[in-house]
PDB file of N, CA and C in Angstrom:
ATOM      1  N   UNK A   1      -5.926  -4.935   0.695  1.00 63.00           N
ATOM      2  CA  UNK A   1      -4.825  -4.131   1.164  1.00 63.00           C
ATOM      3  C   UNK A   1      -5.332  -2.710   1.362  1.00 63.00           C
ATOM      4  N   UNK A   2      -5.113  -2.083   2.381  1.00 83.00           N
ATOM      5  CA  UNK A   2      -5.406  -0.911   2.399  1.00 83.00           C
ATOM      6  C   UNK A   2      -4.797   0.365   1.797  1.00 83.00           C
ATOM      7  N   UNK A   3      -4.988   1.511   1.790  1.00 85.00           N
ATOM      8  CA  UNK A   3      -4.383   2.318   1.468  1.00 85.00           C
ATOM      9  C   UNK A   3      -2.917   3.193   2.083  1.00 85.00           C
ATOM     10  N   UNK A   4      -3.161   2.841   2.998  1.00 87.00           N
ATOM     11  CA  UNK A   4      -2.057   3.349   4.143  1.00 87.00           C
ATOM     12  C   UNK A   4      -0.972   2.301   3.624  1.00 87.00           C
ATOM     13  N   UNK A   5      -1.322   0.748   3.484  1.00 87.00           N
ATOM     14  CA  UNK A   5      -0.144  -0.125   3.315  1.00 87.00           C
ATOM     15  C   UNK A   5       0.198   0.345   1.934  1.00 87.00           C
ATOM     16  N   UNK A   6      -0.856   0.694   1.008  1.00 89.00           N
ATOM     17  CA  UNK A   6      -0.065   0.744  -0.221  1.00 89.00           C
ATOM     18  C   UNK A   6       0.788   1.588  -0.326  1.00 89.00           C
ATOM     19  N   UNK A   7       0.632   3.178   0.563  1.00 91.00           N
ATOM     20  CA  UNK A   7       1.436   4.338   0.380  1.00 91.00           C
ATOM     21  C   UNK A   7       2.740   3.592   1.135  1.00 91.00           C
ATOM     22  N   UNK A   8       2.561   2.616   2.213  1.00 90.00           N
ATOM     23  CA  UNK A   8       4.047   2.560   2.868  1.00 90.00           C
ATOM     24  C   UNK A   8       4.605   1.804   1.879  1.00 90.00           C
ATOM     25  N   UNK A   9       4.219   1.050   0.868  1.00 92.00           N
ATOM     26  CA  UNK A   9       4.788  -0.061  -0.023  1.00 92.00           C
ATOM     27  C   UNK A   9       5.996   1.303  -1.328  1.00 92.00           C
ATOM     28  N   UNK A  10       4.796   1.786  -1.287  1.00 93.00           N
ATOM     29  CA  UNK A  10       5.431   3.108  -2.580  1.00 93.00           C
ATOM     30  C   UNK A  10       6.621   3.748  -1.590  1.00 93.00           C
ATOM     31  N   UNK A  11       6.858   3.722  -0.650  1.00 93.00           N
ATOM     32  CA  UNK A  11       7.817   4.855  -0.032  1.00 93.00           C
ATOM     33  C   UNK A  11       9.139   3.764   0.015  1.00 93.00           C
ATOM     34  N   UNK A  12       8.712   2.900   0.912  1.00 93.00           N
ATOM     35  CA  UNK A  12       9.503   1.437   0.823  1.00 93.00           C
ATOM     36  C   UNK A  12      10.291   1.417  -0.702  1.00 93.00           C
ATOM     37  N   UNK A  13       9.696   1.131  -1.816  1.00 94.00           N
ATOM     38  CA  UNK A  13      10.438   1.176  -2.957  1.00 94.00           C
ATOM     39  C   UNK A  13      11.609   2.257  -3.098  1.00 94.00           C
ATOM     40  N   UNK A  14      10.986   3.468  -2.769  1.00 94.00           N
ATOM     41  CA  UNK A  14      11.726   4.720  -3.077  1.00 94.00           C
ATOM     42  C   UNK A  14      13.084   4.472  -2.459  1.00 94.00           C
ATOM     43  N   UNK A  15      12.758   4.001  -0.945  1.00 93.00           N
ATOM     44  CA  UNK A  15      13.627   4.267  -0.232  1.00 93.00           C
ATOM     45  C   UNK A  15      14.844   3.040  -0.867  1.00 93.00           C
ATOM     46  N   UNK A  16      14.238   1.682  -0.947  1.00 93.00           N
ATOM     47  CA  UNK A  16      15.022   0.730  -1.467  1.00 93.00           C
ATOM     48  C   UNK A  16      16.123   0.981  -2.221  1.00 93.00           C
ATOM     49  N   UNK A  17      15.449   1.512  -3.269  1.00 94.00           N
ATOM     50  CA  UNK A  17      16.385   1.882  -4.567  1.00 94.00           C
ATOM     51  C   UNK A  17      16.761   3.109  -4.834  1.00 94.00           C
ATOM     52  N   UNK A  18      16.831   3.992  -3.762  1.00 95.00           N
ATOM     53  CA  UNK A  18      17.213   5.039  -3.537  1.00 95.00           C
ATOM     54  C   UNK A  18      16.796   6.073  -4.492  1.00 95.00           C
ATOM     55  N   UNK A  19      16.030   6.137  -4.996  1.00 94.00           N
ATOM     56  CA  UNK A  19      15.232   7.144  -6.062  1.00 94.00           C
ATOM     57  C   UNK A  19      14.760   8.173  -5.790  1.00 94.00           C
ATOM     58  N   UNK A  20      15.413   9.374  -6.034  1.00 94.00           N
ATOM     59  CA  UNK A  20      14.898  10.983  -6.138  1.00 94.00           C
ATOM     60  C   UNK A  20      13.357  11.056  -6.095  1.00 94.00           C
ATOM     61  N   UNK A  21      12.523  11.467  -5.433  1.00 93.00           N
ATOM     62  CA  UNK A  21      11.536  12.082  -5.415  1.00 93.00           C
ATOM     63  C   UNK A  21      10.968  12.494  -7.190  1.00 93.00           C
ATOM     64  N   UNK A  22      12.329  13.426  -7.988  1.00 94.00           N
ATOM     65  CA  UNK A  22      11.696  13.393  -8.996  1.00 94.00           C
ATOM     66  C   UNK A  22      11.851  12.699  -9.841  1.00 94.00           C
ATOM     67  N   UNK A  23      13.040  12.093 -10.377  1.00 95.00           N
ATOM     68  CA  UNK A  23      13.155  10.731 -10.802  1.00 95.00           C
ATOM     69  C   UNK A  23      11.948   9.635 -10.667  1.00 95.00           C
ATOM     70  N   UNK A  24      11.454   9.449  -9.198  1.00 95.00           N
ATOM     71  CA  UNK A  24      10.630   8.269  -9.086  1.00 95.00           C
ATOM     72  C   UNK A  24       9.315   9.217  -9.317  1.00 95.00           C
ATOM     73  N   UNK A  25       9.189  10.144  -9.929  1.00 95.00           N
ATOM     74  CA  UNK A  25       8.140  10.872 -10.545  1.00 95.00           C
ATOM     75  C   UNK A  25       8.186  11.313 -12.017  1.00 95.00           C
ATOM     76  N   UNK A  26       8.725  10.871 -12.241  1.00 95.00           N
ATOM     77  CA  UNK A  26       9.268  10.686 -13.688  1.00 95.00           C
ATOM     78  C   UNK A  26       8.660   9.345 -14.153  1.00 95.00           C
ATOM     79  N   UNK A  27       9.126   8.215 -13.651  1.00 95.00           N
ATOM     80  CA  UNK A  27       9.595   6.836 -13.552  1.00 95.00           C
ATOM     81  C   UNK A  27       7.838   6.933 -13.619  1.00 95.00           C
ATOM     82  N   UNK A  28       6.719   7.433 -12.418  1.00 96.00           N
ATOM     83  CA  UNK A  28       5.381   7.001 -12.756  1.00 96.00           C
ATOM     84  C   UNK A  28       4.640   7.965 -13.114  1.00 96.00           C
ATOM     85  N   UNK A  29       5.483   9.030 -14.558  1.00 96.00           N
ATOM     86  CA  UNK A  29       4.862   9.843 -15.091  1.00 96.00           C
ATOM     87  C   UNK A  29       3.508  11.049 -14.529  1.00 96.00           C
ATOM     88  N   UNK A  30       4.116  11.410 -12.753  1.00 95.00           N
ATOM     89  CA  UNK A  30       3.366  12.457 -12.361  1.00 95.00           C
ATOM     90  C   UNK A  30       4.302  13.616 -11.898  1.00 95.00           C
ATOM     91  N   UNK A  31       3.969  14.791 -11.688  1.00 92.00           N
ATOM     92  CA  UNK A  31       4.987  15.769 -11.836  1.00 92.00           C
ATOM     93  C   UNK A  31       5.432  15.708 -10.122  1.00 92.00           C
ATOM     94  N   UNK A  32       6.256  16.462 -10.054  1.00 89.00           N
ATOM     95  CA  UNK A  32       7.285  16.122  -8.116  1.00 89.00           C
ATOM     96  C   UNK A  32       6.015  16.484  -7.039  1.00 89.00           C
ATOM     97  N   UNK A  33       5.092  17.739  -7.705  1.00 90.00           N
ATOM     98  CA  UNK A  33       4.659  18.063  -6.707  1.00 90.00           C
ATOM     99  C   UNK A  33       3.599  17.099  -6.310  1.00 90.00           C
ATOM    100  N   UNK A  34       2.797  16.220  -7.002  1.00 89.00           N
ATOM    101  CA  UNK A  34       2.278  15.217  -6.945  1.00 89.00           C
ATOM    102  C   UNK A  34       2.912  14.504  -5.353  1.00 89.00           C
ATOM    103  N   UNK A  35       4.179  14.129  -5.773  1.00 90.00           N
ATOM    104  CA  UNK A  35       5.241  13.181  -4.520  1.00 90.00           C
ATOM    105  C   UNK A  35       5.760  14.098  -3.320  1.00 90.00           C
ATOM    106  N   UNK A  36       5.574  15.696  -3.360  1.00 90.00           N
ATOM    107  CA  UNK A  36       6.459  16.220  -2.403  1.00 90.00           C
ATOM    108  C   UNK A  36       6.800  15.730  -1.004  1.00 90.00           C
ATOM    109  N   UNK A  37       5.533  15.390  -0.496  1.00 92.00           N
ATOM    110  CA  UNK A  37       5.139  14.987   0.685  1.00 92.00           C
ATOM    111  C   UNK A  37       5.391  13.570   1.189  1.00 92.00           C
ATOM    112  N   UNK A  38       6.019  13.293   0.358  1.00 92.00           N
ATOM    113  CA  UNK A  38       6.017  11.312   0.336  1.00 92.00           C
ATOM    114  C   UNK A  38       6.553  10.746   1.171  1.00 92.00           C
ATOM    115  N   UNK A  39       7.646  11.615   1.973  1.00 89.00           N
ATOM    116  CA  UNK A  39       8.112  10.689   3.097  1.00 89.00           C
ATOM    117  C   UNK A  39       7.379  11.462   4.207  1.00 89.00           C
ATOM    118  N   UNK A  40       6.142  12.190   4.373  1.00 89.00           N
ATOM    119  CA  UNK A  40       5.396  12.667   5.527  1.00 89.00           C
ATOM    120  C   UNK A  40       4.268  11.682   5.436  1.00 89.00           C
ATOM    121  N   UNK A  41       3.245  12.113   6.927  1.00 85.00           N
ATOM    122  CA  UNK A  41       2.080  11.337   6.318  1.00 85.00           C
ATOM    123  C   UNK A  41       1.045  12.445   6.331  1.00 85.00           C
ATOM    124  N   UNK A  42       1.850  13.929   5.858  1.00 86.00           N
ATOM    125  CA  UNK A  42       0.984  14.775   5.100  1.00 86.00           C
ATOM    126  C   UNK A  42       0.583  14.093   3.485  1.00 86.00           C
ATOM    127  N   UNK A  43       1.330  13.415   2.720  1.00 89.00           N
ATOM    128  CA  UNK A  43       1.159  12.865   1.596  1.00 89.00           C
ATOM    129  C   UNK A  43       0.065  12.505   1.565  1.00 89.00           C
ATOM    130  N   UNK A  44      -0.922  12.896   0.882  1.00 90.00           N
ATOM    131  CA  UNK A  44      -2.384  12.439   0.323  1.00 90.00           C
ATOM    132  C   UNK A  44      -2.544  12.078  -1.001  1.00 90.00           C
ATOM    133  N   UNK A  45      -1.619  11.718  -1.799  1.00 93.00           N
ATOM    134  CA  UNK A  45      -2.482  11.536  -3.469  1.00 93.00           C
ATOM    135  C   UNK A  45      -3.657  10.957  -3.773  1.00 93.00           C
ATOM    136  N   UNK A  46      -4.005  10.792  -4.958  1.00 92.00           N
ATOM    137  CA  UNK A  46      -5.072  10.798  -5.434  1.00 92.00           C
ATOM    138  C   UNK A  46      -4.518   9.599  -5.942  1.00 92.00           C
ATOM    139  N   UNK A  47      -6.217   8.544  -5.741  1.00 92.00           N
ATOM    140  CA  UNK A  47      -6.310   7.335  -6.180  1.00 92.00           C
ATOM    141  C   UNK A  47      -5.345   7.274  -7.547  1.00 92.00           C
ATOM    142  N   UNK A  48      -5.496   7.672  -8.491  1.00 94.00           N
ATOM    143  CA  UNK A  48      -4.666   7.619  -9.652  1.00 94.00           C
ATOM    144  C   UNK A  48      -3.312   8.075  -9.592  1.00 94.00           C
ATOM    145  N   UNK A  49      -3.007   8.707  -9.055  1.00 94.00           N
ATOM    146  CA  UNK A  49      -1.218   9.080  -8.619  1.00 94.00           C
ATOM    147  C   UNK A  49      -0.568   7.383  -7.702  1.00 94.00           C
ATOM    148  N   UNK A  50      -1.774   6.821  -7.216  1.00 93.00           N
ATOM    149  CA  UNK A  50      -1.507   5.843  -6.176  1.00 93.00           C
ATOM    150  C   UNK A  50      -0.809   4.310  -7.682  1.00 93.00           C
ATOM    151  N   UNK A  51      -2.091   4.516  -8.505  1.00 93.00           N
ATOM    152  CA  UNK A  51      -2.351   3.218  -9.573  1.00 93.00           C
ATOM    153  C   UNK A  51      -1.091   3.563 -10.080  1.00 93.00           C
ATOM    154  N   UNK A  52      -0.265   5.345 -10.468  1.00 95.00           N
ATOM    155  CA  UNK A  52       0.419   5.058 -11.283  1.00 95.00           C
ATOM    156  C   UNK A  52       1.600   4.460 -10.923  1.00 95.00           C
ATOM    157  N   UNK A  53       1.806   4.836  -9.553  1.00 94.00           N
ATOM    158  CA  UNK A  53       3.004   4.323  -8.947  1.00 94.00           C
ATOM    159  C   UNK A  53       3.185   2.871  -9.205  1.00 94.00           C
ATOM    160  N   UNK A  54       1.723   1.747  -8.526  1.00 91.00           N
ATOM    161  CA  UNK A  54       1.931   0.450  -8.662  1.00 91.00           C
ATOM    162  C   UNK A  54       2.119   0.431 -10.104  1.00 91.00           C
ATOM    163  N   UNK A  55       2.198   0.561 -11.169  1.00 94.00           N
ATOM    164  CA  UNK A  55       2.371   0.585 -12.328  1.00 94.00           C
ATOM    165  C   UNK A  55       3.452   0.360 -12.340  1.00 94.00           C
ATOM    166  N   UNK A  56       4.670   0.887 -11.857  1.00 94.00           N
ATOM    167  CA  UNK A  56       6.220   1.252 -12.201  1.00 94.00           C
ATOM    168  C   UNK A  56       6.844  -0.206 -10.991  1.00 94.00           C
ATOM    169  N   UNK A  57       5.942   0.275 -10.382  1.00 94.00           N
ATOM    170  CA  UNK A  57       6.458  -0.962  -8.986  1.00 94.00           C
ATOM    171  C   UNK A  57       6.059  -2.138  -9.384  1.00 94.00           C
ATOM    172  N   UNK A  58       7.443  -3.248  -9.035  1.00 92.00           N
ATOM    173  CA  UNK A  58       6.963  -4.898  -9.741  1.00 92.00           C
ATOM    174  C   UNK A  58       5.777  -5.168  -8.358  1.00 92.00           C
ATOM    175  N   UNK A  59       4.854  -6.185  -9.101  1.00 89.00           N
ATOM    176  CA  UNK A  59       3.720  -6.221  -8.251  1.00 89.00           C
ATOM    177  C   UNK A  59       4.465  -7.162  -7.299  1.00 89.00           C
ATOM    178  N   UNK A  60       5.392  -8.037  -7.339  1.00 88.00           N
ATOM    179  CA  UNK A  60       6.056  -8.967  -5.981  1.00 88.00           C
ATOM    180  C   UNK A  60       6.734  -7.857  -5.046  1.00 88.00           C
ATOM    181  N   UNK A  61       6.797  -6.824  -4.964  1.00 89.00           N
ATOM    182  CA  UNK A  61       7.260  -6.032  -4.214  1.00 89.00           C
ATOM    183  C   UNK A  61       6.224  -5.178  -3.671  1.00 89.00           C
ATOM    184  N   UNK A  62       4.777  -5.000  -4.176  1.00 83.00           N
ATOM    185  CA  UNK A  62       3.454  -4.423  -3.748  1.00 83.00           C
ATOM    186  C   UNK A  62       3.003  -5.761  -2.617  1.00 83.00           C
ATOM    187  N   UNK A  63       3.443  -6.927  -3.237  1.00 82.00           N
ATOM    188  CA  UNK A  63       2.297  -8.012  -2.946  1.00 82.00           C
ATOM    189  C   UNK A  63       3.504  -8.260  -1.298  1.00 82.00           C
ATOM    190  N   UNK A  64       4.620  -8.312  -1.638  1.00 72.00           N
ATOM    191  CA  UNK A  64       5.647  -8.943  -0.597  1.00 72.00           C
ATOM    192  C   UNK A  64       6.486  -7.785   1.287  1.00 72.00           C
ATOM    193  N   UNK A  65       6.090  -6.728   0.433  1.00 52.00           N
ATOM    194  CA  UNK A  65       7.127  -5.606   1.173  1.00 52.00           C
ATOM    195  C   UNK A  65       6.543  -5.274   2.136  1.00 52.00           C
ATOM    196  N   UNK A  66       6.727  -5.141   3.218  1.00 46.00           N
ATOM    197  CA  UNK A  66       6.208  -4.319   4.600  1.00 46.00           C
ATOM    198  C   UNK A  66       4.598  -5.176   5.071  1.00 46.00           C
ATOM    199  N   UNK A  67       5.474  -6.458   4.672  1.00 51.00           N
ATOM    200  CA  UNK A  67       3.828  -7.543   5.315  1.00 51.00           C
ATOM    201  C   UNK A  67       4.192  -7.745   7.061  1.00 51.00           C
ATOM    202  N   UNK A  68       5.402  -7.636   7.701  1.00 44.00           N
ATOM    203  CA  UNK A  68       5.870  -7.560   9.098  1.00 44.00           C
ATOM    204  C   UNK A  68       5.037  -6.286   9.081  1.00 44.00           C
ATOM    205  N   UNK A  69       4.782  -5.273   8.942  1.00 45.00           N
ATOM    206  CA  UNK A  69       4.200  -4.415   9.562  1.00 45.00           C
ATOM    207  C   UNK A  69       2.657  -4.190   9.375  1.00 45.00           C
ATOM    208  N   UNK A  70       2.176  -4.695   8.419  1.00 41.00           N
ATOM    209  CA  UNK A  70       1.076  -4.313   7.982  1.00 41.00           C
ATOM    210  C   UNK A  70      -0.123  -5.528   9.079  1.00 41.00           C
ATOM    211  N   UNK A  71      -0.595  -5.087  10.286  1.00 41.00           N
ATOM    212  CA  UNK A  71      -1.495  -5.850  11.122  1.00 41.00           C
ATOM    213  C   UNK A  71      -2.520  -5.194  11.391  1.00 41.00           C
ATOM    214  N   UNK A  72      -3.806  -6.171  11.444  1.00 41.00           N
ATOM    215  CA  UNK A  72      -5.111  -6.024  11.723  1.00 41.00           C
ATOM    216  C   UNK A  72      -5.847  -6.327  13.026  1.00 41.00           C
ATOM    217  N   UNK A  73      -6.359  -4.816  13.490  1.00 41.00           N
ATOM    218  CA  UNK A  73      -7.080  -4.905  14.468  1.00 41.00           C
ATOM    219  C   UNK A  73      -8.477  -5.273  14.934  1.00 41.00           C
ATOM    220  N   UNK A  74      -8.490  -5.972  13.666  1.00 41.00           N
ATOM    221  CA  UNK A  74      -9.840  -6.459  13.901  1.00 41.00           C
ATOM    222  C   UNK A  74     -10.047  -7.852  14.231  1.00 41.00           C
ATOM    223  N   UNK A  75     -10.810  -8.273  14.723  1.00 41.00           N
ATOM    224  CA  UNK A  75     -10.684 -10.293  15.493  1.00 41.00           C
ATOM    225  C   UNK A  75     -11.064 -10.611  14.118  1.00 41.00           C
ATOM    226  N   UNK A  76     -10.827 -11.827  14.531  1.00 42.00           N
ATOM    227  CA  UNK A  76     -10.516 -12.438  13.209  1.00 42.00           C
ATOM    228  C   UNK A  76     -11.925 -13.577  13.294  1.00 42.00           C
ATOM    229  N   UNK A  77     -12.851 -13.635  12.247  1.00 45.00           N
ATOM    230  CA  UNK A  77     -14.224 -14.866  12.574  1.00 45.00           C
ATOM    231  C   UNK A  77     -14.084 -15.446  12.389  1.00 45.00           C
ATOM    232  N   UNK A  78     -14.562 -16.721  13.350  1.00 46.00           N
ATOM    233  CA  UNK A  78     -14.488 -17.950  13.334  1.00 46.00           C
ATOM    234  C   UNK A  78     -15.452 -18.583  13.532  1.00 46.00           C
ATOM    235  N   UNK A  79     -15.970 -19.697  12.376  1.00 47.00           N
ATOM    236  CA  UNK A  79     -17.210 -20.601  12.268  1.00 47.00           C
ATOM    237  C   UNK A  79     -17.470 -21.360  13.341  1.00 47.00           C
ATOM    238  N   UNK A  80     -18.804 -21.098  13.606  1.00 47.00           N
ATOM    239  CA  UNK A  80     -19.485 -21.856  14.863  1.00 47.00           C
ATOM    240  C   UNK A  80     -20.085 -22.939  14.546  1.00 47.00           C
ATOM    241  N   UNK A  81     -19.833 -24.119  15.662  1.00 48.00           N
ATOM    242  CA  UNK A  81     -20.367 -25.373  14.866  1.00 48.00           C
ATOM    243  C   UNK A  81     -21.680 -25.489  15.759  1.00 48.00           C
ATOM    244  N   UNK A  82     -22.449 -25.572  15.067  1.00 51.00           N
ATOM    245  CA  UNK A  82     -24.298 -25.820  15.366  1.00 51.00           C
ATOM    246  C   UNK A  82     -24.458 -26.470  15.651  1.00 51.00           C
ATOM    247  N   UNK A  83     -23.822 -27.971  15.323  1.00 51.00           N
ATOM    248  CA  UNK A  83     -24.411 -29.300  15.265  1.00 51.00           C
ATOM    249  C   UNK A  83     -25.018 -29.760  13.832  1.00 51.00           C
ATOM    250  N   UNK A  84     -25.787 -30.512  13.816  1.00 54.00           N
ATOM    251  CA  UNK A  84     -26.439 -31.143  12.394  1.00 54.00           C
ATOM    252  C   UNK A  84     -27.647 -30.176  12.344  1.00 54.00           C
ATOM    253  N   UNK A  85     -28.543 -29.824  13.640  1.00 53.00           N
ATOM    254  CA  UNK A  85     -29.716 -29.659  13.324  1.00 53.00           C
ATOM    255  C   UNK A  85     -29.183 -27.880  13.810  1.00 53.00           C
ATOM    256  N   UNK A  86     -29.853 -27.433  13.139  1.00 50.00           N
ATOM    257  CA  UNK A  86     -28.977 -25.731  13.093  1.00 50.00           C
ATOM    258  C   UNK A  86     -30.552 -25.280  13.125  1.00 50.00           C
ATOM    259  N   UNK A  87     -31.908 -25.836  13.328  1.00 53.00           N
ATOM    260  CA  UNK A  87     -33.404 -25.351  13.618  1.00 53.00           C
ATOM    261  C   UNK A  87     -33.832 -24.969  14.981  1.00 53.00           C
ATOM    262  N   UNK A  88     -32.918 -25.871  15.688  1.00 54.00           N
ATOM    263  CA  UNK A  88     -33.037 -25.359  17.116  1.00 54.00           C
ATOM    264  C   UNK A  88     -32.730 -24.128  17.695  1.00 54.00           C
ATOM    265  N   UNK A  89     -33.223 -23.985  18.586  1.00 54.00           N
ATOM    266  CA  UNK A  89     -32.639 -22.758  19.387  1.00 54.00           C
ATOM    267  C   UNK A  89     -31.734 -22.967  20.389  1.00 54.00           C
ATOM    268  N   UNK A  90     -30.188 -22.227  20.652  1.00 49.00           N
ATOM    269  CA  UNK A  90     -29.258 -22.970  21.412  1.00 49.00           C
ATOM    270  C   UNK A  90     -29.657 -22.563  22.544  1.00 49.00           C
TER     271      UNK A  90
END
């Protein structure tokens, strides 16, 4: 999971359950200014402001929330079949 999905997962919650900025900074024991930015995508925290959040957040709501949005631009690999003898040159 990347980081971008995890910050939209943390905002997603907020927004869910309608939780104050400082309240839901309370809730994962970092101070507001930590969160000020949280509904921008000036918001940058720090890896550990990130852990504490999933902390407070049930992990079926990290693992489940904003999977419609979360897509990859990268192709996706797919195994090539050789044949038996994979010594040859194709």
């Amino acid at each position: 999971m990347s980081i971008d999905a995890n910050l939209n997962r943390i905002r997603a919650y907020r927004r869910q359950y309608n939780l104050a900025r400082y309240r839901f900074a309370c809730l994962a024991g970092v101070n507001e200014a930590a969160i000020r930015n949280i509904d921008t995508t000036d918001w940058n925290p720090t890896a550990n402001t990130i852990r504490k959040f999933e902390q407070v957040i049930p992990p079926e709501f990290m693992a489940n929330a904003n999977d419609d949005t979360e897509t990859s631009s990268e192709p996706q690999a797919t195994p090539v079949d050789r044949g038996e003898d994979q010594t040859e040159a194709a």
